Amino acid sequence: MPWLILAVLADFGFVQLFKLGQRRQHAAPVVVAANYLTLGLCLALYLLVTQAKAPPVAAIALGCGTGVFFIATMLLLNHTLTLAPVGAVLTSFRMSIVLPLAMGVWIWNEPLSLLQALGLALALAALALMPAGGSTQRLASVPKVLGLLASIFVLQGICNTALRAVHYQGWDDFFLYILMAAGFTGGALGLVYLRLRQVRATRAAVLFGAGIGAYNAISTPIVLTALSHFPGTTYFPIAGCGMVILDNLFAHFYWREPLSRIALLGVGVAITSLVVILF
């Protein structure tokens, strides 16, 4: 249980740091690229110093592939936030837990009791409710935005599924190598994106992204460790709801953002789902 709590807090902090970067008006693509490059560099230095056992080539390949989806998800997420209400974007991002859950039950035969299924249904309802009512921004183009939201759902679902696959491939001992490969791949593609879009990288944005990357080098291994201790049918609903509860409460009390009645209802449903899943 301590690893699960730490994973929720670590993921929550990661999101809040990106939100702080937005408040400081740092260019999101610069922050994202610097984050992944720093993640890869920090882990590479650690592995070099500790002389860790070399991983199989397939593990590195999984890391590189995951890095592609990492950077694609984050860039698409930030782009969609300029076109659609924050609530709609966060809903598609959080609801992506359905994909690794389905894959866990279907491919890896993870347990899913009737009570857990009820808790999962409540968790999905909560994730749909909590971001609601927080924005009146109009959609720029409904078909386009719906396509972007669906893409975020799929891409983030693939990211979570890839992280879950590490345990079932028997590569728990190599997850730092996998994250290193993901970081360098995501960072390199981020640099390509910056060059193609001619985004100017300010010193402040680069340093801020590097700080997030250093944090990420600690937080993501915590998440992977938690995934190695819990089945996905337990981890993803609890982590998803737990983090969004913290997001909403922190947004209300720290960022001074209004919390609608619908969002408060979602928080209540989320807490109920956590009790049911852990029963």
XYZ file of N, CA, C and O in Angstrom, residues 72-252:
724
model
N 4.375 12.023 -27.959
C 3.193 12.280 -28.780
C 2.002 12.659 -27.912
O 1.243 13.586 -28.236
N 1.837 11.940 -26.803
C 0.718 12.217 -25.902
C 0.821 13.608 -25.300
O -0.154 14.370 -25.283
N 2.017 13.963 -24.799
C 2.177 15.244 -24.122
C 2.029 16.422 -25.095
O 1.413 17.440 -24.764
N 2.583 16.288 -26.297
C 2.448 17.367 -27.279
C 0.999 17.524 -27.726
O 0.488 18.652 -27.852
N 0.326 16.396 -27.959
C -1.074 16.448 -28.375
C -1.964 16.984 -27.255
O -2.891 17.759 -27.497
N -1.655 16.603 -26.022
C -2.419 17.079 -24.876
C -2.347 18.604 -24.769
O -3.373 19.285 -24.622
N -1.141 19.130 -24.866
C -0.976 20.579 -24.745
C -1.614 21.318 -25.916
O -2.163 22.411 -25.740
N -1.560 20.736 -27.119
C -2.211 21.361 -28.279
C -3.729 21.370 -28.109
O -4.389 22.394 -28.363
N -4.284 20.262 -27.637
C -5.731 20.165 -27.491
C -6.251 21.115 -26.422
O -7.377 21.619 -26.515
N -5.430 21.387 -25.406
C -5.837 22.322 -24.351
C -6.076 23.735 -24.884
O -6.778 24.527 -24.256
N -5.507 24.042 -26.055
C -5.728 25.359 -26.657
C -7.010 25.395 -27.476
O -7.443 26.468 -27.903
N -7.627 24.237 -27.692
C -8.804 24.156 -28.555
C -10.073 23.723 -27.833
O -11.180 23.982 -28.311
N -9.916 23.039 -26.696
C -11.064 22.455 -26.011
C -11.027 22.795 -24.527
O -9.973 23.134 -23.985
N -12.173 22.704 -23.846
C -12.206 22.932 -22.398
C -11.275 21.979 -21.656
O -11.130 20.816 -22.034
N -10.660 22.478 -20.602
C -9.729 21.662 -19.816
C -10.411 20.391 -19.321
O -9.828 19.307 -19.344
N -11.671 20.515 -18.877
C -12.388 19.363 -18.350
C -12.501 18.236 -19.360
O -12.308 17.066 -19.032
N -12.811 18.572 -20.612
C -12.953 17.551 -21.652
C -11.624 16.860 -21.921
O -11.555 15.634 -22.098
N -10.540 17.639 -21.937
C -9.212 17.062 -22.210
C -8.781 16.140 -21.077
O -8.295 15.029 -21.304
N -8.972 16.595 -19.831
C -8.586 15.775 -18.689
C -9.410 14.502 -18.611
O -8.908 13.447 -18.223
N -10.682 14.598 -18.988
C -11.530 13.409 -18.976
C -10.994 12.346 -19.931
O -10.871 11.173 -19.571
N -10.658 12.745 -21.159
C -10.126 11.778 -22.123
C -8.797 11.213 -21.647
O -8.503 10.029 -21.829
N -7.990 12.052 -21.001
C -6.684 11.619 -20.495
C -6.845 10.602 -19.365
O -6.184 9.553 -19.354
N -7.727 10.881 -18.415
C -7.912 9.990 -17.267
C -8.669 8.717 -17.632
O -8.393 7.644 -17.095
N -9.646 8.841 -18.545
C -10.440 7.668 -18.917
C -9.625 6.638 -19.687
O -10.062 5.514 -19.888
N -8.417 7.018 -20.082
C -7.551 6.087 -20.820
C -7.139 4.886 -19.988
O -6.577 3.926 -20.520
N -7.436 4.905 -18.674
C -7.126 3.736 -17.848
C -7.913 2.506 -18.307
O -7.545 1.378 -17.969
N -8.969 2.719 -19.076
C -9.772 1.595 -19.568
C -8.920 0.653 -20.412
O -9.056 -0.580 -20.322
N -8.017 1.206 -21.225
C -7.224 0.369 -22.131
C -6.289 -0.572 -21.376
O -6.339 -1.797 -21.616
N -5.424 -0.107 -20.460
C -4.576 -1.059 -19.738
C -5.381 -2.008 -18.853
O -4.962 -3.159 -18.642
N -6.524 -1.553 -18.347
C -7.368 -2.451 -17.562
C -7.893 -3.598 -18.414
O -7.836 -4.768 -18.023
N -8.398 -3.262 -19.593
C -8.927 -4.288 -20.492
C -7.825 -5.247 -20.935
O -8.022 -6.473 -20.967
N -6.658 -4.693 -21.263
C -5.538 -5.541 -21.682
C -5.071 -6.438 -20.541
O -4.690 -7.587 -20.746
N -5.100 -5.895 -19.306
C -4.681 -6.693 -18.153
C -5.580 -7.896 -17.929
O -5.102 -9.003 -17.659
N -6.877 -7.680 -18.044
C -7.822 -8.783 -17.847
C -7.770 -9.766 -19.010
O -7.787 -10.988 -18.834
N -7.665 -9.239 -20.237
C -7.735 -10.071 -21.438
C -6.437 -10.836 -21.682
O -6.452 -12.057 -21.902
N -5.307 -10.166 -21.630
C -4.030 -10.794 -21.995
C -3.323 -11.412 -20.781
O -2.809 -12.529 -20.852
N -3.306 -10.670 -19.663
C -2.512 -11.115 -18.517
C -3.348 -11.763 -17.416
O -2.833 -12.079 -16.346
N -4.643 -11.957 -17.689
C -5.539 -12.649 -16.752
C -5.506 -12.035 -15.349
O -5.493 -12.749 -14.339
N -5.497 -10.716 -15.289
C -5.524 -10.057 -13.988
C -6.895 -10.235 -13.354
O -7.919 -10.263 -14.048
N -6.935 -10.361 -12.018
C -8.224 -10.617 -11.345
C -9.144 -9.405 -11.405
O -8.702 -8.265 -11.282
N -10.429 -9.675 -11.590
C -11.435 -8.624 -11.585
C -12.718 -9.208 -11.008
O -13.495 -9.849 -11.715
N -12.912 -8.997 -9.695
C -14.111 -9.512 -9.046
C -15.308 -8.634 -9.394
O -15.165 -7.529 -9.935
N -16.490 -9.122 -9.057
C -17.708 -8.356 -9.319
C -17.686 -7.034 -8.554
O -18.084 -5.991 -9.074
N -17.174 -7.067 -7.316
C -17.089 -5.852 -6.511
C -16.093 -4.863 -7.116
O -16.335 -3.652 -7.140
N -14.968 -5.388 -7.610
C -13.987 -4.521 -8.266
C -14.557 -3.919 -9.538
O -14.272 -2.759 -9.867
N -15.336 -4.700 -10.288
C -15.962 -4.188 -11.502
C -16.911 -3.043 -11.165
O -16.976 -2.032 -11.880
N -17.641 -3.171 -10.060
C -18.518 -2.090 -9.609
C -17.695 -0.862 -9.237
O -18.040 0.272 -9.604
N -16.580 -1.085 -8.534
C -15.698 0.023 -8.170
C -15.121 0.706 -9.389
O -14.998 1.938 -9.433
N -14.772 -0.090 -10.412
C -14.241 0.468 -11.657
C -15.282 1.330 -12.359
O -14.979 2.425 -12.844
N -16.530 0.836 -12.394
C -17.604 1.613 -13.022
C -17.800 2.944 -12.293
O -17.980 3.994 -12.923
N -17.722 2.906 -10.972
C -17.841 4.142 -10.194
C -16.657 5.069 -10.459
O -16.817 6.296 -10.545
N -15.464 4.478 -10.600
C -14.266 5.282 -10.871
C -14.385 6.005 -12.206
O -14.057 7.191 -12.321
N -14.865 5.302 -13.229
C -15.025 5.916 -14.544
C -16.074 7.026 -14.504
O -15.912 8.081 -15.130
N -17.148 6.786 -13.750
C -18.174 7.834 -13.600
C -17.593 9.057 -12.899
O -17.850 10.198 -13.290
N -16.767 8.814 -11.883
C -16.158 9.923 -11.143
C -15.209 10.716 -12.029
O -15.186 11.956 -11.991
N -14.420 10.010 -12.832
C -13.469 10.684 -13.713
C -14.185 11.530 -14.761
O -13.659 12.551 -15.210
N -15.383 11.107 -15.133
C -16.157 11.888 -16.091
C -16.800 13.104 -15.423
O -16.969 14.153 -16.055
N -17.130 12.985 -14.134
C -17.812 14.071 -13.432
C -16.867 15.155 -12.932
O -17.171 16.345 -13.027
N -15.709 14.754 -12.404
C -14.858 15.708 -11.698
C -14.345 16.865 -12.553
O -14.258 18.002 -12.078
N -13.984 16.649 -13.830
C -13.542 17.818 -14.605
C -14.685 18.668 -15.129
O -14.457 19.706 -15.738
N -15.931 18.243 -14.917
C -17.078 18.920 -15.536
C -17.341 20.273 -14.902
O -17.083 20.501 -13.732
N -17.871 21.146 -15.709
C -18.336 22.431 -15.205
C -17.256 23.445 -14.936
O -17.523 24.524 -14.426
N -16.017 23.127 -15.264
C -14.953 24.049 -14.929
C -14.581 25.023 -16.014
O -13.748 25.882 -15.823
N -15.189 24.895 -17.190
C -14.818 25.788 -18.288
C -15.997 26.019 -19.194
O -16.789 25.124 -19.462
N -16.107 27.237 -19.707
C -17.159 27.564 -20.667
C -16.561 27.812 -22.046
O -17.231 28.301 -22.941
N -15.293 27.445 -22.196
C -14.628 27.656 -23.484
C -15.341 26.883 -24.587
O -15.666 25.714 -24.429
N -15.570 27.510 -25.711
C -16.245 26.843 -26.818
C -15.257 26.054 -27.647
O -14.090 26.418 -27.786
N -15.739 24.965 -28.197
C -14.884 24.138 -29.040
C -14.599 24.856 -30.351
O -15.489 25.444 -30.964
N -13.336 24.791 -30.797
C -12.957 25.444 -32.040
C -13.610 24.755 -33.232
O -14.092 25.394 -34.151
N -13.627 23.446 -33.242
C -14.234 22.659 -34.313
C -14.588 21.309 -33.719
O -13.694 20.538 -33.362
N -15.879 21.027 -33.596
C -16.316 19.840 -32.872
C -15.725 18.551 -33.445
O -15.149 17.751 -32.707
N -15.828 18.272 -34.747
C -15.250 17.021 -35.269
C -13.744 16.924 -35.025
O -13.225 15.859 -34.658
N -13.037 18.041 -35.220
C -11.588 18.035 -35.012
C -11.243 17.754 -33.563
O -10.372 16.919 -33.259
N -11.929 18.426 -32.649
C -11.639 18.257 -31.226
C -11.983 16.852 -30.760
O -11.245 16.244 -29.978
N -13.098 16.317 -31.223
C -13.458 14.949 -30.850
C -12.388 13.956 -31.304
O -12.054 13.009 -30.593
N -11.836 14.190 -32.489
C -10.757 13.334 -32.970
C -9.514 13.460 -32.104
O -8.843 12.460 -31.801
N -9.198 14.685 -31.675
C -8.034 14.906 -30.811
C -8.240 14.243 -29.450
O -7.316 13.622 -28.903
N -9.446 14.364 -28.900
C -9.734 13.755 -27.602
C -9.634 12.228 -27.690
O -9.107 11.577 -26.777
N -10.138 11.661 -28.775
C -10.037 10.214 -28.964
C -8.577 9.787 -29.094
O -8.168 8.746 -28.572
N -7.777 10.609 -29.762
C -6.352 10.294 -29.930
C -5.622 10.330 -28.591
O -4.760 9.481 -28.319
N -5.958 11.313 -27.751
C -5.344 11.383 -26.417
C -5.699 10.140 -25.615
O -4.851 9.544 -24.939
N -6.960 9.736 -25.684
C -7.423 8.544 -24.980
C -6.602 7.323 -25.384
O -6.114 6.562 -24.538
N -6.420 7.140 -26.683
C -5.704 5.963 -27.184
C -4.211 6.045 -26.856
O -3.615 5.067 -26.372
N -3.596 7.194 -27.102
C -2.153 7.335 -26.879
C -1.782 7.148 -25.408
O -0.826 6.438 -25.085
N -2.521 7.802 -24.512
C -2.222 7.645 -23.092
C -2.512 6.223 -22.626
O -1.805 5.684 -21.770
N -3.541 5.599 -23.197
C -3.827 4.203 -22.870
C -2.683 3.293 -23.275
O -2.323 2.350 -22.549
N -2.084 3.560 -24.439
C -0.932 2.766 -24.891
C 0.256 2.984 -23.962
O 0.989 2.031 -23.626
N 0.477 4.238 -23.522
C 1.571 4.521 -22.582
C 1.418 3.708 -21.307
O 2.379 3.066 -20.839
N 0.232 3.722 -20.733
C -0.008 2.971 -19.503
C 0.114 1.467 -19.711
O 0.623 0.756 -18.845
N -0.345 0.991 -20.864
C -0.248 -0.438 -21.163
C 1.208 -0.854 -21.308
O 1.607 -1.933 -20.853
N 2.014 -0.001 -21.951
C 3.443 -0.300 -22.108
C 4.136 -0.383 -20.752
O 4.960 -1.286 -20.510
N 3.823 0.541 -19.854
C 4.409 0.497 -18.518
C 3.969 -0.764 -17.775
O 4.759 -1.372 -17.036
N 2.729 -1.153 -17.965
C 2.227 -2.375 -17.316
C 2.916 -3.607 -17.873
O 3.162 -4.581 -17.153
N 3.255 -3.586 -19.163
C 3.877 -4.745 -19.807
C 5.267 -5.054 -19.244
O 5.731 -6.199 -19.325
N 5.922 -4.055 -18.681
C 7.265 -4.261 -18.125
C 7.254 -5.403 -17.115
O 8.116 -6.283 -17.136
N 6.263 -5.407 -16.231
C 6.184 -6.440 -15.196
C 5.920 -7.813 -15.800
O 6.579 -8.797 -15.446
N 4.976 -7.877 -16.728
C 4.607 -9.175 -17.279
C 5.629 -9.722 -18.270
O 5.616 -10.914 -18.589
N 6.522 -8.888 -18.757
C 7.631 -9.366 -19.573
C 8.793 -9.850 -18.708
O 9.781 -10.362 -19.229
N 8.677 -9.673 -17.405
C 9.737 -10.095 -16.496
C 10.915 -9.145 -16.482
O 12.046 -9.552 -16.167
N 10.658 -7.869 -16.778
C 11.745 -6.887 -16.889
C 11.740 -5.876 -15.743
O 12.246 -4.757 -15.885
N 11.211 -6.264 -14.595
C 11.194 -5.337 -13.459
C 12.602 -4.872 -13.086
O 12.787 -3.736 -12.638
N 13.594 -5.745 -13.253
C 14.973 -5.382 -12.912
C 15.589 -4.398 -13.901
O 16.642 -3.818 -13.630
N 14.933 -4.220 -15.045
C 15.489 -3.358 -16.094
C 14.640 -2.114 -16.354
O 14.831 -1.431 -17.355
N 13.683 -1.837 -15.453
C 12.757 -0.746 -15.776
C 13.456 0.611 -15.849
O 13.000 1.499 -16.561
N 14.580 0.789 -15.160
C 15.296 2.055 -15.276
C 15.892 2.221 -16.670
O 15.912 3.330 -17.219
N 16.384 1.130 -17.243
C 16.886 1.183 -18.616
C 15.755 1.528 -19.584
O 15.939 2.293 -20.544
N 14.581 0.923 -19.337
C 13.433 1.168 -20.206
C 13.018 2.636 -20.141
O 12.756 3.276 -21.169
N 12.995 3.193 -18.935
C 12.655 4.606 -18.779
C 13.721 5.512 -19.391
O 13.407 6.562 -19.959
N 14.982 5.113 -19.264
C 16.066 5.895 -19.869
C 15.889 5.970 -21.386
O 15.988 7.051 -21.982
N 15.614 4.813 -21.994
C 15.406 4.785 -23.438
C 14.192 5.616 -23.832
O 14.210 6.344 -24.836
N 13.133 5.529 -23.024
C 11.929 6.314 -23.298
C 12.228 7.811 -23.195
O 11.768 8.611 -24.022
N 13.020 8.184 -22.192
C 13.358 9.590 -22.004
C 14.172 10.149 -23.154
O 13.852 11.222 -23.693
N 15.213 9.443 -23.553
C 16.052 9.924 -24.649
C 15.279 9.969 -25.965
O 15.431 10.903 -26.764
N 14.429 8.958 -26.189
C 13.638 8.939 -27.423
C 12.638 10.096 -27.448
O 12.532 10.829 -28.439
N 11.911 10.269 -26.333
C 10.946 11.360 -26.265
C 11.619 12.718 -26.381
O 11.126 13.613 -27.070
N 12.776 12.867 -25.716
C 13.486 14.141 -25.781
C 14.003 14.450 -27.168
O 13.917 15.593 -27.641
N 14.555 13.430 -27.854
C 15.073 13.638 -29.202
C 13.954 14.029 -30.165
O 14.105 14.949 -30.983
N 12.808 13.346 -30.059
C 11.673 13.690 -30.916
C 11.126 15.075 -30.566
O 10.659 15.808 -31.446
N 11.217 15.429 -29.280
C 10.799 16.763 -28.879
C 11.659 17.846 -29.507
O 11.158 18.888 -29.938
N 12.968 17.602 -29.598
C 13.867 18.554 -30.243
C 13.547 18.693 -31.732
O 13.587 19.798 -32.287
N 13.230 17.569 -32.362
C 12.840 17.604 -33.780
C 11.584 18.447 -33.954
O 11.478 19.266 -34.881
N 10.622 18.260 -33.052
C 9.375 19.023 -33.106
C 9.658 20.521 -32.956
O 9.099 21.350 -33.699
N 10.517 20.869 -32.005
C 10.849 22.282 -31.797
C 11.490 22.889 -33.039
O 11.207 24.033 -33.408
N 12.350 22.098 -33.685
C 13.032 22.604 -34.884
C 12.049 22.777 -36.040
O 12.073 23.806 -36.741
N 11.177 21.786 -36.223
C 10.226 21.855 -37.328
C 9.209 22.978 -37.133
O 8.830 23.648 -38.093
N 8.778 23.192 -35.888
C 7.783 24.233 -35.616
C 8.420 25.573 -35.296
O 7.715 26.553 -35.079
N 9.761 25.593 -35.261
C 10.530 26.814 -34.994
C 10.090 27.486 -33.686
O 9.847 28.697 -33.625
N 9.986 26.654 -32.645
C 9.627 27.148 -31.321
C 10.895 27.626 -30.622
O 11.886 26.905 -30.537
N 10.855 28.845 -30.126
C 12.037 29.404 -29.460
C 12.134 28.862 -28.039
O 11.183 28.932 -27.259
N 13.298 28.309 -27.702
C 13.517 27.732 -26.378
C 14.179 28.762 -25.465
O 15.358 29.085 -25.631
N 13.430 29.306 -24.530
C 14.007 30.245 -23.578
C 14.740 29.498 -22.474
O 14.447 28.328 -22.184
N 15.705 30.184 -21.866
C 16.499 29.576 -20.803
C 15.610 29.164 -19.628
O 15.773 28.080 -19.052
N 14.640 29.999 -19.296
C 13.754 29.710 -18.166
C 12.928 28.448 -18.418
O 12.761 27.605 -17.525
N 12.413 28.300 -19.650
C 11.602 27.136 -19.977
C 12.436 25.864 -19.959
O 11.985 24.809 -19.487
N 13.658 25.935 -20.478
C 14.541 24.767 -20.490
C 14.880 24.335 -19.064
O 14.823 23.141 -18.729
N 15.236 25.301 -18.215
C 15.579 24.983 -16.832
C 14.380 24.420 -16.085
O 14.509 23.490 -15.278
N 13.206 24.972 -16.357
C 11.997 24.480 -15.693
C 11.714 23.043 -16.133
O 11.396 22.174 -15.309
N 11.828 22.780 -17.438
C 11.619 21.426 -17.934
C 12.641 20.455 -17.380
O 12.314 19.296 -17.068
N 13.896 20.912 -17.240
C 14.934 20.057 -16.672
C 14.620 19.706 -15.222
O 14.857 18.580 -14.771
N 14.059 20.675 -14.492
C 13.663 20.401 -13.114
C 12.571 19.352 -13.035
O 12.609 18.450 -12.185
N 11.598 19.443 -13.948
C 10.540 18.424 -13.995
C 11.137 17.067 -14.353
O 10.739 16.033 -13.811
N 12.114 17.059 -15.274
C 12.748 15.811 -15.666
C 13.466 15.154 -14.501
O 13.417 13.919 -14.344
N 14.149 15.954 -13.667
C 14.824 15.414 -12.482
C 13.801 14.815 -11.524
O 14.012 13.738 -10.942
N 12.679 15.520 -11.364
C 11.589 14.992 -10.529
C 11.031 13.704 -11.138
O 10.772 12.722 -10.436
N 10.881 13.706 -12.449
C 10.343 12.553 -13.164
C 11.245 11.331 -13.023
O 10.767 10.189 -13.027
N 12.554 11.556 -12.904
C 13.497 10.450 -12.753
C 13.297 9.717 -11.432
O 13.732 8.574 -11.278
N 12.639 10.372 -10.489
C 12.314 9.737 -9.211
C 10.877 9.236 -9.202
O 10.591 8.129 -8.742
N 9.962 10.039 -9.747
C 8.538 9.710 -9.651
C 8.136 8.524 -10.532
O 7.361 7.665 -10.096
N 8.636 8.461 -11.760
C 8.222 7.374 -12.659
C 8.684 6.009 -12.183
O 7.910 5.042 -12.260
N 9.922 5.847 -11.687
C 10.280 4.550 -11.092
C 9.377 4.149 -9.930
O 9.112 2.958 -9.730
N 8.896 5.139 -9.174
C 7.963 4.826 -8.083
C 6.679 4.232 -8.654
O 6.138 3.253 -8.135
N 6.189 4.817 -9.749
C 4.973 4.317 -10.392
C 5.182 2.892 -10.889
O 4.331 2.008 -10.689
N 6.317 2.636 -11.523
C 6.592 1.289 -12.034
C 6.749 0.278 -10.905
O 6.353 -0.887 -11.038
N 7.327 0.700 -9.807
C 7.445 -0.191 -8.651
C 6.066 -0.538 -8.108
O 5.785 -1.693 -7.770
N 5.183 0.462 -8.036
C 3.817 0.209 -7.578
C 3.101 -0.755 -8.520
O 2.370 -1.648 -8.077
N 3.321 -0.591 -9.823
C 2.694 -1.486 -10.804
C 3.193 -2.919 -10.665
O 2.486 -3.865 -11.011
N 4.410 -3.092 -10.175
C 4.945 -4.449 -9.986
C 4.365 -5.111 -8.739
O 4.489 -6.334 -8.578
N 3.742 -4.308 -7.862
C 3.186 -4.849 -6.621
C 1.675 -5.041 -6.670
O 1.121 -5.737 -5.816
N 1.005 -4.416 -7.632
C -0.453 -4.473 -7.681
C -0.928 -4.845 -9.081
O -0.325 -4.421 -10.073
N -2.031 -5.611 -9.181
C -2.621 -5.841 -10.504
C -3.180 -4.538 -11.052
O -3.591 -3.644 -10.290
N -3.202 -4.417 -12.376
C -3.697 -3.195 -12.992
C -5.134 -2.895 -12.641
O -5.541 -1.729 -12.577
N -5.941 -3.953 -12.391
C -7.345 -3.753 -12.047
C -7.507 -3.073 -10.691
O -8.569 -2.543 -10.384
N -6.458 -3.107 -9.871
C -6.461 -2.383 -8.604
C -5.752 -1.045 -8.738
O -6.252 0.001 -8.302
N -4.563 -1.072 -9.390
C -3.734 0.135 -9.446
C -4.383 1.272 -10.229
O -4.482 2.399 -9.731
N -4.822 1.012 -11.456
C -5.269 2.103 -12.325
C -6.513 2.828 -11.814
O -6.551 4.070 -11.835
N -7.563 2.120 -11.339
C -8.708 2.876 -10.815
C -8.350 3.702 -9.582
O -8.772 4.851 -9.451
N -7.548 3.115 -8.668
C -7.185 3.839 -7.450
C -6.283 5.023 -7.780
O -6.491 6.149 -7.296
N -5.270 4.794 -8.612
C -4.348 5.876 -8.967
C -5.080 6.976 -9.737
O -4.875 8.172 -9.477
N -5.935 6.578 -10.687
C -6.654 7.565 -11.484
C -7.559 8.439 -10.627
O -7.517 9.664 -10.700
N -8.377 7.787 -9.788
C -9.291 8.555 -8.944
C -8.535 9.336 -7.877
O -8.851 10.501 -7.610
N -7.551 8.707 -7.260
C -6.805 9.379 -6.205
C -6.134 10.645 -6.702
O -6.188 11.697 -6.041
N -5.530 10.547 -7.875
C -4.820 11.709 -8.393
C -5.790 12.826 -8.798
O -5.523 14.008 -8.552
N -6.921 12.462 -9.384
C -7.870 13.498 -9.811
C -8.552 14.147 -8.605
O -8.861 15.342 -8.629
N -8.759 13.386 -7.534
C -9.276 13.997 -6.307
C -8.300 15.055 -5.820
O -8.683 16.197 -5.504
N -7.017 14.688 -5.771
C -5.995 15.649 -5.343
C -5.922 16.832 -6.304
O -5.777 17.987 -5.875
N -6.025 16.561 -7.617
C -5.997 17.642 -8.616
C -7.103 18.655 -8.349
O -6.875 19.867 -8.357
N -8.311 18.141 -8.125
C -9.461 19.026 -7.925
C -9.347 19.823 -6.628
O -9.601 21.034 -6.605
N -8.959 19.158 -5.547
C -8.847 19.843 -4.266
C -7.715 20.874 -4.295
O -7.861 21.988 -3.775
N -6.596 20.506 -4.917
C -5.463 21.427 -5.000
C -5.815 22.623 -5.879
O -5.453 23.763 -5.569
N -6.528 22.349 -6.981
C -6.935 23.439 -7.871
C -7.856 24.423 -7.142
O -7.772 25.634 -7.333
N -8.725 23.882 -6.282
C -9.676 24.740 -5.578
C -9.003 25.541 -4.460
O -9.214 26.757 -4.346
